[in-house]
Coordinates of C-alpha atoms in Angstrom, one line a residue:
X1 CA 0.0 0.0 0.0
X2 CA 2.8 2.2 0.6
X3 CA 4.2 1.2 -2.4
X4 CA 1.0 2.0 -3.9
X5 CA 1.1 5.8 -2.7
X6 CA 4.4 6.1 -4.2
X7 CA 3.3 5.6 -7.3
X8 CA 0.2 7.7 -7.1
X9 CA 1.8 10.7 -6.3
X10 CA 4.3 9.8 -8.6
X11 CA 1.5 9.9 -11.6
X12 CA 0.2 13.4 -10.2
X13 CA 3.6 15.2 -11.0
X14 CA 2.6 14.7 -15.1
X15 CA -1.2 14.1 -14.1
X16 CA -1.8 17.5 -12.9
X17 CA -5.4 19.4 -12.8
X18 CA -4.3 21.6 -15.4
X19 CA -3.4 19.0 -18.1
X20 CA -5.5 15.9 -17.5
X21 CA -8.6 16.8 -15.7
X22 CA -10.1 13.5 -15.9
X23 CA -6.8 11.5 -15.0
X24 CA -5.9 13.9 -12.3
X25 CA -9.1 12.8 -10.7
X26 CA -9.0 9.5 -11.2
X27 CA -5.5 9.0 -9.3
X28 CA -7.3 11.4 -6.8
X29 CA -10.0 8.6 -6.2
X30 CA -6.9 5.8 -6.2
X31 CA -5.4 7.5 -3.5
X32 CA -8.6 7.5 -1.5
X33 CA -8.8 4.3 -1.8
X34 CA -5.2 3.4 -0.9
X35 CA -5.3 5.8 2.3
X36 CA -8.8 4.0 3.4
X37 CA -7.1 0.6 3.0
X38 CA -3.5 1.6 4.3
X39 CA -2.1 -0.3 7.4
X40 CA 0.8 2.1 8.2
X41 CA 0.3 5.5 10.6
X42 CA -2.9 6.2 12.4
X43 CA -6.2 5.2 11.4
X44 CA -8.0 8.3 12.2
X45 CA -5.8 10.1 9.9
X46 CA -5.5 8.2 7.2
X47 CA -9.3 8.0 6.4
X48 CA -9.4 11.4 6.9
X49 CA -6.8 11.7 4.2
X50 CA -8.8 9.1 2.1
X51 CA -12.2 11.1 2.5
X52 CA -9.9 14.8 1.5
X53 CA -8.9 12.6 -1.7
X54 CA -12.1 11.3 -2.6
X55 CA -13.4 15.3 -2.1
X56 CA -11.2 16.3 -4.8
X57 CA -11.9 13.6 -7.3
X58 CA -15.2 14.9 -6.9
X59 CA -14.5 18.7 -7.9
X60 CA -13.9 17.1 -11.5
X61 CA -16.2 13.7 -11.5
X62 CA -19.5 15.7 -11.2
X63 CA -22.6 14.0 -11.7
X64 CA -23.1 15.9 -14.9
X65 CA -20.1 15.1 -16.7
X66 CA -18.9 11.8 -15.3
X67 CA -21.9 9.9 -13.4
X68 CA -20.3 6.8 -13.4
X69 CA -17.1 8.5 -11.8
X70 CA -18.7 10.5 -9.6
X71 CA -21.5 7.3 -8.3
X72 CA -18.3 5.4 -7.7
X73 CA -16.4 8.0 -6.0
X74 CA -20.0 8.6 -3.6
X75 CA -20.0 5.0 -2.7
X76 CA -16.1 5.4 -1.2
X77 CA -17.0 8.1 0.7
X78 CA -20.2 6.2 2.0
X79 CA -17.8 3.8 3.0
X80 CA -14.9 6.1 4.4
X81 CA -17.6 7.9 7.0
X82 CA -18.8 4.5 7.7
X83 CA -15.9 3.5 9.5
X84 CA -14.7 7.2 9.6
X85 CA -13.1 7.7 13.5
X86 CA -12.9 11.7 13.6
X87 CA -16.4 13.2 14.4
X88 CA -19.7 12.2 15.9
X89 CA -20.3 8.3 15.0
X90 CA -24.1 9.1 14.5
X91 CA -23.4 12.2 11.9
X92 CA -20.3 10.1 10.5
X93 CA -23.2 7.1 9.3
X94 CA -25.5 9.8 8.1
X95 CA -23.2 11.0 5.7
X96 CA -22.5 7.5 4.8
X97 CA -26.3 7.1 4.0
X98 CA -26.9 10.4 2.1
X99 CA -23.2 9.3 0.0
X100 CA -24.9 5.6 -1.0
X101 CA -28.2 7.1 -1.8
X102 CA -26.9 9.4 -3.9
X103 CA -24.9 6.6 -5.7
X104 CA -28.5 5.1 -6.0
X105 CA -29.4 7.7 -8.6
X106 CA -27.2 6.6 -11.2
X107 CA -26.5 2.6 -10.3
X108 CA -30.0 2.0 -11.1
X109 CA -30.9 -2.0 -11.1
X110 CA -31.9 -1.9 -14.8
X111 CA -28.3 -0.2 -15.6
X112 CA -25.9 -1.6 -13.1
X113 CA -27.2 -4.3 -11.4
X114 CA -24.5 -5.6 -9.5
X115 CA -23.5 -2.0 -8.3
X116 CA -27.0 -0.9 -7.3
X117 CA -26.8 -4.8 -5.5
X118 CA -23.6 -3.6 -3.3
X119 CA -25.0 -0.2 -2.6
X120 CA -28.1 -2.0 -1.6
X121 CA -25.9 -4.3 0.6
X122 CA -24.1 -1.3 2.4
X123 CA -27.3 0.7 3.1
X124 CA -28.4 -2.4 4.6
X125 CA -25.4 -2.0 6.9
X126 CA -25.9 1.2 7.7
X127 CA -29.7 1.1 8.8
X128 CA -28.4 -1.6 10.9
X129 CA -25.9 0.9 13.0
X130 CA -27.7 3.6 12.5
X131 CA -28.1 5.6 15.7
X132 CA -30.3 8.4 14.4
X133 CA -34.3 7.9 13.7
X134 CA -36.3 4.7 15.2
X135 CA -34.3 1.6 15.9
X136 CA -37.2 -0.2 14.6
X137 CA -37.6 1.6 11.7
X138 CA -33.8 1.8 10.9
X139 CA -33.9 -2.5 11.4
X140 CA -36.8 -2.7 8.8
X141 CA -35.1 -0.5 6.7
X142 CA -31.6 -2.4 6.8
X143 CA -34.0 -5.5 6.1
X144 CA -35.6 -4.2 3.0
X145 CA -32.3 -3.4 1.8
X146 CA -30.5 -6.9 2.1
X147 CA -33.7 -8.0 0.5
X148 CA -33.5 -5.7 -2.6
X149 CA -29.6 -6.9 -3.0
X150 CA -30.2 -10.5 -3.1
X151 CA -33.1 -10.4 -6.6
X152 CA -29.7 -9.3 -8.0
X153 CA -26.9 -11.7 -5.2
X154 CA -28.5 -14.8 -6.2
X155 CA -26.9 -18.1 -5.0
X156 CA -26.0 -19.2 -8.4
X157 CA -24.8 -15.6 -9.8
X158 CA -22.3 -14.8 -7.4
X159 CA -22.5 -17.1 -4.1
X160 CA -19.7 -15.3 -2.0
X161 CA -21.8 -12.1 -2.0
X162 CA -25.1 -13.9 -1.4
X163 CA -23.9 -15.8 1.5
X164 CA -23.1 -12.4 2.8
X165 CA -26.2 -11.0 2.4
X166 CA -27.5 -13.9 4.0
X167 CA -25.5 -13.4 7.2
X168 CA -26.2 -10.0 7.2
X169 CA -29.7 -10.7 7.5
X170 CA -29.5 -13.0 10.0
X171 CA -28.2 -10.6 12.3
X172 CA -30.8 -8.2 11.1
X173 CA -33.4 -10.3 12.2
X174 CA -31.6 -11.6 15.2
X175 CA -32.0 -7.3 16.4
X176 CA -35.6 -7.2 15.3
X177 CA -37.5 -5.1 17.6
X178 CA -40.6 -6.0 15.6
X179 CA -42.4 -9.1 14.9
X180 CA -42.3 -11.8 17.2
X181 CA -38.8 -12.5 19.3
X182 CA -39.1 -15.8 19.0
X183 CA -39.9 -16.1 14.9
X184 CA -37.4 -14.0 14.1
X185 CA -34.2 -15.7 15.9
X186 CA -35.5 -18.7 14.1
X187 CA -35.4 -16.4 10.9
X188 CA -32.3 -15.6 12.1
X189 CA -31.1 -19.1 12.1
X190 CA -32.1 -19.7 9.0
X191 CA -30.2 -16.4 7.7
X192 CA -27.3 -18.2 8.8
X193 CA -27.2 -21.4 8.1
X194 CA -27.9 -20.7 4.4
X195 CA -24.9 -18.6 4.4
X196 CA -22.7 -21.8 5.8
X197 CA -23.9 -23.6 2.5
X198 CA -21.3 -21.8 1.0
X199 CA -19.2 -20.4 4.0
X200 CA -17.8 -23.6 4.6
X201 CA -14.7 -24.1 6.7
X202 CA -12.5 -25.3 3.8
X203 CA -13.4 -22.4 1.6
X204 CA -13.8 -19.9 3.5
X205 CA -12.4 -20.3 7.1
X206 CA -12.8 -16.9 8.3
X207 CA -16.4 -15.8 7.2
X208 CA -17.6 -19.9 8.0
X209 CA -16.4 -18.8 11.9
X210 CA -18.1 -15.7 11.9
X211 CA -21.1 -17.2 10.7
X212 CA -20.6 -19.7 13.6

C-alpha cells in the first residue's frame, strides 16, 4: 500500500489538474482508496486523508459530466464515513447514508445491477448501526435493503456475496425489535445457516467462523 502511494503521487507530478482533468481525478479517487485501506500510521488520519482525496476527485467527476465516476467515488465516501473515527459516530453514518443514496441515482438496477446490489448491501449495513431515527424503523429499513440486494446476489450468480447477504440478514433479524422475538431468531437461524452452504470451513475459514 505504501508502495501504492508512491506511485500515485508519482503519476500526479505529469497528471496534474491543469493538463489531464479526468486523469488527475481519477489517481485522486486511487489514493482514496489506498489511504482507506493503508495499514501504516494512524487510522483516524489516514481516512481522513482518504475522505480529503475522494473530495477532490469529486470537484472534476460531477454528476453531470462523469456519473459513473462520480456514483463510484459517492460509494467510497459512504464507505470512508462508515468507518470514519474523527467526528460524531451518528453524523459520520448519516453522511455515509446520504453518500450511497446518492450513488443510487445513477446505479440504477436496470443499468448496473451488481452495483446498485452492493450499494443495496451497504445501506443495509448502515440502517443496521444507524443511531439516528427509530431503531425499529432503521432495522426494517436495513431488512428491506439486504432483501433488494439479493433479486440481484442470487446463489448461483455470485454465491460469495449472497452468502453475505445472507449473514447479514441474519443478524438483522436476530436485532428485530418488531415481529415476534421468537420467529425472528429462528429467521435468524435460517439467515445463517444458508450462508454456511457456501461459508464452509475449507473455503472460506474466516467468514464460515463468523457465521458460527
Amino acid at each position: 500500500i505504501e508502495q501504492a502511494i508512491e506511485f500515485y503521487n508519482a503519476a500526479l507530478t505529469i497528471r496534474t489538474r491543469e493538463a489531464f482533468p479526468q486523469d488527475w481525478a481519477g489517481t485522486q479517487h486511487n489514493l482514496g482508496n489506498a489511504y482507506y485501506y493503508r495499514i501504516c500510521g494512524k487510522k483516524a488520519e489516514n481516512i481522513e486523508q482518504a475522505i480529503a482525496f475522494y473530495n477532490a476527485a469529486l470537484t472534476l467527476r460531477t454528476r453531470e459530466a462523469f456519473p459513473q465516476d462520480w456514483a463510484d467515488t459517492q460509494i467510497s465516501l459512504g464507505s470512508t464515513y462508515l468507518d470514519r473515527i474523527c467526528g460524531e459516530e451518528a453524523e459520520n453514518i448519516e453522511q455515509a447514508i446520504t453518500f450511497y443514496t446518492a450513488a443510487l441515482t445513477v446505479y440504477n438496477h436496470e443499468a448496473f445491477p451488481q452495483n446498485w446490489a452492493i450499494t443495496q448491501h451497504n445501506l443495509g449495513h448502515v440502517y443496521l448501526y444507524r443511531i439516528c431515527g427509530e431503531e425499529a424503523e432503521n432495522i426494517e429499513q436495513a431488512i428491506i435493503c439486504y432483501n433488494a440486494a439479493l433479486t440481484v446476489r442470487t446463489r448461483e450468480a455470485s454465491p460469495q456475496q449472497w452468502a453475505m447477504t445472507q449473514n447479514s440478514l441474519g443478524n438483522a433479524y436476530f436485532y428485530r425489535i418488531q415481529g415476534e422475538r421468537a420467529e425472528n431468531i429462528e429467521q435468524a437461524i435460517t439467515f445463517d445457516n444458508a450462508a454456511l452452504t457456501v461459508r464452509t470451513r475449507e473455503a472460506f475459514p474466516q467468514d464460515w467462523a463468523m457465521t458460527q
